[in-house]
Short mmCIF file of C-alpha atoms in Angstrom, two decimals:
data_model
loop_
_atom_site.label_atom_id
_atom_site.label_comp_id
_atom_site.label_asym_id
_atom_site.label_seq_id
_atom_site.Cartn_x
_atom_site.Cartn_y
_atom_site.Cartn_z
CA MET A 381 10.90 -52.77 -65.80
CA ASN A 382 8.22 -54.09 -68.06
CA SER A 383 6.40 -52.57 -71.23
CA LEU A 384 3.55 -50.67 -69.07
CA THR A 385 5.80 -49.26 -66.49
CA MET A 386 7.79 -48.37 -68.90
CA THR A 387 5.27 -47.20 -70.79
CA ALA A 388 3.79 -44.46 -67.76
CA VAL A 389 7.60 -43.39 -66.94
CA ARG A 390 8.12 -42.76 -70.13
CA SER A 391 4.54 -40.76 -70.57
CA VAL A 392 5.10 -38.48 -67.23
CA LEU A 393 8.99 -37.04 -68.41
CA GLN A 394 7.42 -36.70 -71.47
CA GLY A 395 4.38 -34.29 -69.71
CA VAL A 396 7.51 -32.17 -68.31
CA SER A 397 9.71 -31.83 -70.74
CA GLN A 398 5.83 -31.31 -73.15
CA ILE A 399 6.85 -26.93 -71.24
CA PHE A 400 8.57 -26.13 -74.07
CA PHE A 401 6.59 -28.37 -76.84
CA LEU A 402 8.77 -31.45 -76.77
CA SER A 403 7.60 -35.30 -76.50
CA ASN A 404 11.34 -37.11 -74.63
CA SER A 405 11.93 -38.44 -71.70
CA TRP A 406 15.74 -37.82 -71.43
CA THR A 407 14.31 -33.99 -72.16
CA GLY A 408 11.89 -33.87 -68.94
CA LEU A 409 14.85 -35.82 -67.19
CA LEU A 410 16.88 -33.25 -66.93
CA ILE A 411 14.50 -30.74 -66.60
CA LEU A 412 13.39 -32.97 -63.68
CA ILE A 413 17.41 -32.62 -62.14
CA GLY A 414 17.39 -29.02 -62.84
CA ILE A 415 14.42 -27.88 -60.65
CA GLY A 416 15.63 -30.55 -58.58
CA ILE A 417 18.80 -28.14 -58.07
CA PHE A 418 17.16 -25.57 -57.40
CA ASP A 419 14.23 -27.09 -54.77
CA VAL A 420 14.16 -31.45 -54.68
CA ARG A 421 10.32 -30.90 -53.69
CA MET A 422 9.57 -28.99 -56.48
CA ALA A 423 10.73 -31.48 -58.16
CA THR A 424 9.23 -33.56 -56.80
CA LEU A 425 5.88 -32.27 -57.24
CA VAL A 426 6.40 -31.92 -60.68
CA LEU A 427 6.89 -35.19 -61.51
CA PHE A 428 3.97 -36.27 -59.15
CA GLY A 429 1.03 -33.39 -61.20
CA SER A 430 2.33 -34.81 -64.32
CA ALA A 431 1.34 -38.03 -63.59
CA VAL A 432 -1.92 -37.13 -61.62
CA GLN A 433 -2.84 -35.85 -65.01
CA ALA A 434 -1.75 -38.34 -66.92
CA PHE A 435 -3.51 -41.08 -65.37
CA GLY A 436 -6.36 -39.36 -65.19
CA ALA A 437 -7.03 -38.94 -68.86
CA TRP A 438 -5.65 -41.91 -69.69
CA LEU A 439 -8.93 -42.90 -67.12
CA LEU A 440 -10.82 -40.55 -69.29
CA ASP A 441 -10.07 -42.61 -72.54
CA ALA A 442 -7.24 -39.91 -73.45
CA GLY A 443 -4.16 -42.43 -73.31
CA GLU A 444 -2.68 -41.05 -76.32
CA GLU A 445 -2.94 -37.73 -76.01
CA ALA A 446 -1.20 -38.95 -71.75
CA THR A 447 1.27 -41.48 -73.69
CA GLN A 448 2.59 -38.55 -75.66
CA GLY A 449 2.72 -35.88 -72.78
CA LEU A 450 0.58 -33.56 -73.99
CA MET A 451 -1.77 -34.51 -70.45
CA GLY A 452 0.70 -34.22 -68.10
CA TYR A 453 2.70 -30.68 -68.65
CA ASN A 454 -0.16 -28.50 -67.29
CA GLY A 455 -0.36 -30.77 -63.88
CA ALA A 456 3.45 -30.47 -63.80
CA LEU A 457 3.16 -26.75 -63.86
CA VAL A 458 0.38 -26.86 -61.13
CA GLY A 459 2.80 -28.98 -59.19
CA ALA A 460 6.02 -26.45 -59.84
CA VAL A 461 3.96 -23.91 -58.73
CA LEU A 462 2.06 -25.58 -56.00
CA GLY A 463 6.02 -25.99 -54.59
CA TYR A 464 7.40 -22.67 -55.07
CA GLU A 465 5.06 -21.13 -52.89
CA LEU A 466 3.92 -23.21 -49.93
CA ASP A 467 5.89 -24.93 -47.08
CA SER A 468 3.55 -27.60 -47.02
CA TRP A 469 3.78 -31.44 -48.19
CA LYS A 470 0.85 -31.93 -47.37
CA ALA A 471 -1.13 -28.95 -48.98
CA GLY A 472 1.51 -29.25 -51.87
CA ILE A 473 0.51 -32.52 -52.28
CA LEU A 474 -3.44 -32.08 -51.53
CA LEU A 475 -4.21 -29.37 -54.69
CA THR A 476 -1.44 -31.02 -56.96
CA ILE A 477 -3.55 -33.69 -56.99
CA ILE A 478 -6.96 -31.28 -57.32
CA GLY A 479 -5.35 -28.94 -59.52
CA ALA A 480 -3.48 -31.59 -62.05
CA LEU A 481 -7.09 -33.38 -62.27
CA SER A 482 -8.93 -29.69 -62.96
CA CYS A 483 -6.43 -29.04 -65.76
CA ILE A 484 -8.21 -31.71 -68.14
CA PRO A 485 -11.70 -30.57 -68.35
CA VAL A 486 -10.43 -27.12 -68.13
CA HIS A 487 -8.14 -28.68 -71.30
CA ARG A 488 -11.56 -29.63 -73.35
CA LEU A 489 -12.70 -26.00 -72.85
CA PHE A 490 -9.99 -24.63 -74.03
CA GLN A 491 -10.33 -26.75 -77.57
CA LYS A 492 -13.94 -26.36 -77.86
CA ILE A 493 -13.48 -22.52 -77.52
CA PHE A 494 -11.05 -23.06 -80.22
CA ALA A 495 -12.37 -25.20 -82.63
CA LEU A 496 -15.22 -22.30 -83.17
CA PRO A 497 -16.49 -20.98 -86.42
CA GLY A 498 -14.38 -17.00 -85.40
CA LEU A 499 -11.36 -19.33 -84.02
CA ARG A 500 -10.39 -22.26 -86.21
CA ASN A 501 -8.45 -22.06 -88.70
CA ALA A 502 -6.11 -19.85 -86.84
CA GLN A 503 -5.12 -23.49 -85.26
CA LEU A 504 -4.29 -21.67 -81.50
CA PRO A 505 -2.99 -23.86 -79.28
CA VAL A 506 -4.44 -24.86 -75.68
CA SER A 507 -0.08 -25.00 -74.46
CA THR A 508 -0.31 -23.48 -70.32
CA ALA A 509 -3.95 -22.13 -70.85
CA PRO A 510 -4.72 -25.01 -68.01
CA PHE A 511 -2.16 -24.46 -65.90
CA CYS A 512 -2.79 -20.51 -65.55
CA THR A 513 -5.92 -21.04 -65.32
CA VAL A 514 -6.36 -23.51 -62.23
CA ALA A 515 -3.06 -21.92 -61.18
CA GLY A 516 -4.57 -18.51 -60.88
CA LEU A 517 -7.57 -19.60 -58.95
CA LEU A 518 -5.75 -21.73 -56.90
CA PHE A 519 -3.63 -19.12 -55.58
CA ALA A 520 -5.96 -17.05 -54.93
CA LEU A 521 -6.56 -19.86 -52.14
CA MET A 522 -3.44 -19.81 -51.28
CA MET A 523 -2.75 -15.67 -50.64
CA PRO A 524 -2.50 -16.13 -46.85
CA TRP A 525 -0.34 -19.39 -46.70
CA VAL A 526 1.78 -18.32 -50.17
CA SER A 527 5.91 -17.91 -49.09
CA THR A 528 8.24 -17.37 -51.68
CA GLY A 529 12.35 -15.80 -51.66
CA ALA A 530 13.87 -13.02 -53.60
CA PRO A 531 14.96 -14.56 -57.07
CA SER A 532 19.22 -14.76 -57.75
CA SER A 533 19.97 -11.15 -59.54
CA SER A 534 23.26 -9.47 -59.96
CA GLU A 535 24.06 -5.76 -61.04
CA GLU A 536 27.03 -6.27 -63.00
CA PRO A 537 26.08 -5.88 -66.60
CA LEU A 538 28.08 -9.10 -68.35
CA VAL A 539 27.01 -11.18 -64.97
CA GLY A 540 24.04 -9.81 -64.62
CA THR A 541 22.63 -10.44 -68.93
CA PHE A 542 24.29 -13.90 -68.66
CA LEU A 543 22.26 -14.60 -65.41
CA GLY A 544 18.99 -12.89 -67.46
CA ILE A 545 19.84 -15.59 -70.13
CA ALA A 546 20.09 -18.42 -67.96
CA ASN A 547 17.32 -17.89 -65.53
CA GLU A 548 14.62 -17.01 -67.71
CA PHE A 549 14.61 -20.18 -68.60
CA ALA A 550 14.62 -21.59 -64.92
CA GLU A 551 11.45 -19.09 -64.37
CA VAL A 552 9.55 -21.14 -67.33
CA VAL A 553 8.96 -23.75 -64.35
CA LEU A 554 9.87 -21.19 -61.47
CA THR A 555 12.88 -22.09 -60.62
CA ASP A 556 16.13 -19.83 -60.67
CA GLY A 557 19.99 -20.08 -60.50
CA TRP A 558 22.10 -20.00 -63.84
CA VAL A 559 22.52 -23.92 -63.22
CA THR A 560 19.76 -24.91 -62.70
CA GLY A 561 19.25 -22.25 -67.00
CA LEU A 562 21.67 -24.08 -67.87
CA PHE A 563 20.73 -27.45 -67.37
CA ILE A 564 17.50 -26.40 -68.84
CA ILE A 565 19.26 -25.11 -72.27
CA VAL A 566 21.06 -28.75 -72.01
CA ALA A 567 17.80 -30.41 -72.17
CA LEU A 568 16.17 -29.04 -74.79
CA PHE A 569 18.49 -29.25 -77.08
CA ILE A 570 19.04 -32.85 -76.42
CA GLY A 571 15.19 -32.65 -77.50
CA SER A 572 15.69 -30.62 -80.58
CA TRP A 573 18.88 -28.61 -82.10
CA LYS A 574 15.52 -26.34 -83.18
CA VAL A 575 13.81 -25.44 -80.33
CA GLY A 576 16.81 -24.68 -78.49
CA LEU A 577 18.09 -22.35 -80.57
CA PHE A 578 14.59 -20.67 -80.96
CA GLY A 579 14.70 -21.19 -76.76
CA LEU A 580 18.09 -19.14 -77.18
CA LEU A 581 17.21 -16.34 -80.04
CA GLY A 582 14.15 -14.70 -77.30
CA SER A 583 16.39 -15.89 -74.20
CA ILE A 584 18.73 -13.76 -75.84
CA VAL A 585 17.30 -10.90 -77.35
CA SER A 586 15.06 -10.43 -74.66
CA ALA A 587 17.82 -9.88 -72.08
CA LEU A 588 19.88 -7.81 -74.21
CA PHE A 589 17.50 -5.49 -75.33
CA LEU A 590 15.83 -5.49 -71.97
CA VAL A 591 18.90 -3.74 -70.46
CA ILE A 592 19.79 -1.50 -73.07
CA LEU A 593 16.49 -0.66 -73.98
CA PRO A 594 15.51 2.92 -72.03
CA LEU A 595 13.31 1.59 -69.72
CA PRO A 596 12.43 1.54 -66.14
CA MET A 597 14.25 -1.02 -64.98
CA ASN A 598 17.95 -1.97 -64.87
CA VAL A 599 20.62 -5.20 -65.09
CA ASP A 600 19.93 -6.26 -61.77
CA ASP A 601 15.64 -6.69 -62.39
CA VAL A 602 16.39 -8.53 -65.81
CA SER A 603 19.09 -10.56 -64.44
CA THR A 604 15.95 -12.31 -62.54
CA GLY A 605 14.43 -13.95 -65.63
CA LEU A 606 11.04 -12.99 -64.75
CA TYR A 607 11.18 -10.25 -68.09
CA GLY A 608 11.92 -12.59 -70.09
CA TYR A 609 10.98 -16.26 -69.56
CA SER A 610 7.53 -15.84 -71.56
CA ALA A 611 9.97 -15.30 -74.84
CA VAL A 612 11.32 -17.94 -74.84
CA LEU A 613 8.70 -19.66 -75.05
CA VAL A 614 6.71 -17.24 -77.31
CA SER A 615 10.41 -18.06 -79.38
CA ILE A 616 10.03 -21.70 -79.36
CA ALA A 617 5.81 -21.66 -79.99
CA LEU A 618 6.00 -19.29 -83.08
CA GLY A 619 9.52 -20.13 -84.06
CA THR A 620 9.76 -24.12 -84.75
CA ILE A 621 5.99 -25.41 -83.73
CA PHE A 622 3.24 -23.99 -84.82
CA LEU A 623 4.06 -21.83 -88.17
CA ASN A 624 6.28 -24.16 -89.78
CA HIS A 625 4.67 -23.93 -92.73
CA LEU A 626 5.68 -20.13 -93.16
CA SER A 627 9.99 -19.19 -94.15
CA LEU A 628 12.36 -19.51 -91.48
CA THR A 629 12.84 -16.04 -91.71
CA THR A 630 8.53 -14.99 -91.64
CA ARG A 631 8.71 -16.95 -88.34
CA ILE A 632 12.15 -15.40 -87.35
CA LEU A 633 10.69 -12.31 -87.18
CA LEU A 634 7.37 -13.31 -85.97
CA ALA A 635 9.02 -14.83 -82.75
CA LEU A 636 10.50 -11.08 -82.07
CA LEU A 637 7.21 -9.95 -83.20
CA GLY A 638 5.94 -12.10 -80.21
CA THR A 639 9.18 -11.46 -77.97
CA VAL A 640 7.54 -7.30 -77.33
CA LEU A 641 4.27 -8.82 -77.24
CA THR A 642 5.10 -10.66 -74.82
CA TRP A 643 6.72 -7.10 -72.76
CA LEU A 644 3.99 -5.44 -73.44
CA VAL A 645 1.38 -7.84 -71.97
CA GLN A 646 3.59 -8.88 -68.58
CA ALA A 647 3.47 -4.61 -67.95
CA LEU A 648 -0.71 -5.01 -68.29
CA LEU A 649 -1.26 -7.66 -66.57
CA ALA A 650 1.10 -6.45 -63.72
CA LEU A 651 -1.38 -3.18 -63.20
CA THR A 652 -3.98 -6.12 -62.63
CA VAL A 653 -4.02 -8.63 -59.78
CA ILE A 654 -3.83 -11.19 -61.51
CA PRO A 655 -1.13 -13.78 -61.58
CA VAL A 656 1.22 -13.28 -64.44
CA TYR A 657 1.93 -17.10 -64.61
CA THR A 658 3.22 -18.25 -68.38
CA TRP A 659 -0.24 -15.38 -69.22
CA PRO A 660 2.44 -13.25 -71.52
CA PHE A 661 3.20 -16.07 -73.88
CA LEU A 662 0.25 -17.27 -74.04
CA LEU A 663 -1.39 -13.86 -75.12
CA SER A 664 1.07 -13.05 -77.53
CA THR A 665 1.13 -16.63 -79.04
CA TRP A 666 -2.80 -16.34 -80.06
CA ILE A 667 -2.33 -12.75 -80.97
CA VAL A 668 0.08 -13.15 -83.62
CA MET A 669 -1.19 -16.03 -84.92
CA LEU A 670 -4.02 -15.37 -84.97
CA LEU A 671 -2.94 -12.36 -86.76
CA VAL A 672 -1.13 -14.95 -89.51
CA ALA A 673 -4.45 -16.55 -89.70
CA LYS A 674 -6.37 -12.94 -91.17
CA THR A 675 -3.78 -12.37 -93.55
CA ARG A 676 -3.83 -15.86 -94.92
CA SER A 677 -7.32 -15.74 -95.37
CA LYS A 678 -7.33 -12.05 -97.42
CA PRO A 679 -7.64 -12.86 -101.01
CA ALA A 680 -5.20 -12.22 -103.32
CA SER A 681 -5.24 -8.14 -104.64
CA ILE A 682 -5.53 -8.58 -108.77
#
């Protein structure tokens, strides 16, 4: 395999790993294996989505971003959605091409928005906003053909809590099951032990608190991971990616704040027709980062 092919393969796999903010081809490969254990077709479309977006970005002279996987993860997530919600291979491939390529201009649009004077200082990340935007539009078109199954769950407290923690990692890529979840957890620790630890922090706190707190849900609900996957992402984002200039204690507290915000945002989105996807993670991350930027911009009191 020549160097160009190796670079292309590495870039596509890094596009998968960037779903969890990592640029590591081994992490991407393990995540793909985990997805494949759940559904081979989903894993294929995830890989295809990452490749299509990366190739499109390369054609548009965004080669460096494509090489690092920064122009692949949104396409990968679009592929995951289509693999999960559609039974047709042909429709999945066609819409993955359309969706993955659409993520490129949407990515640039969010970059321009976040570069505006009122937002520039916060250095808000685009992250999965292109995926949520594009997948939301595709979902509206696909509704008559959507076919989804019920996630795994358990009513037993200990088993349900463990399953919930694993499922929270799996649900980030719209999959399900403790085996897939564990594959992703291992993949994150291989990429970065800090990312792995903060991911577990958000996952464990979310699962335990949702079980313990007097909320209108039970262990069976929490065990699906559907209420905590955004907590995994927001904890990683605020704890070890975007706010590293702050102390560890501050980052942990902000990660916990972000986790609570994801529950509130998800509850509000559930009242609308907007597909939830990773919007709770995105909005919570942006809110916390805007608060941090506003706090830092205040003049010190005498």
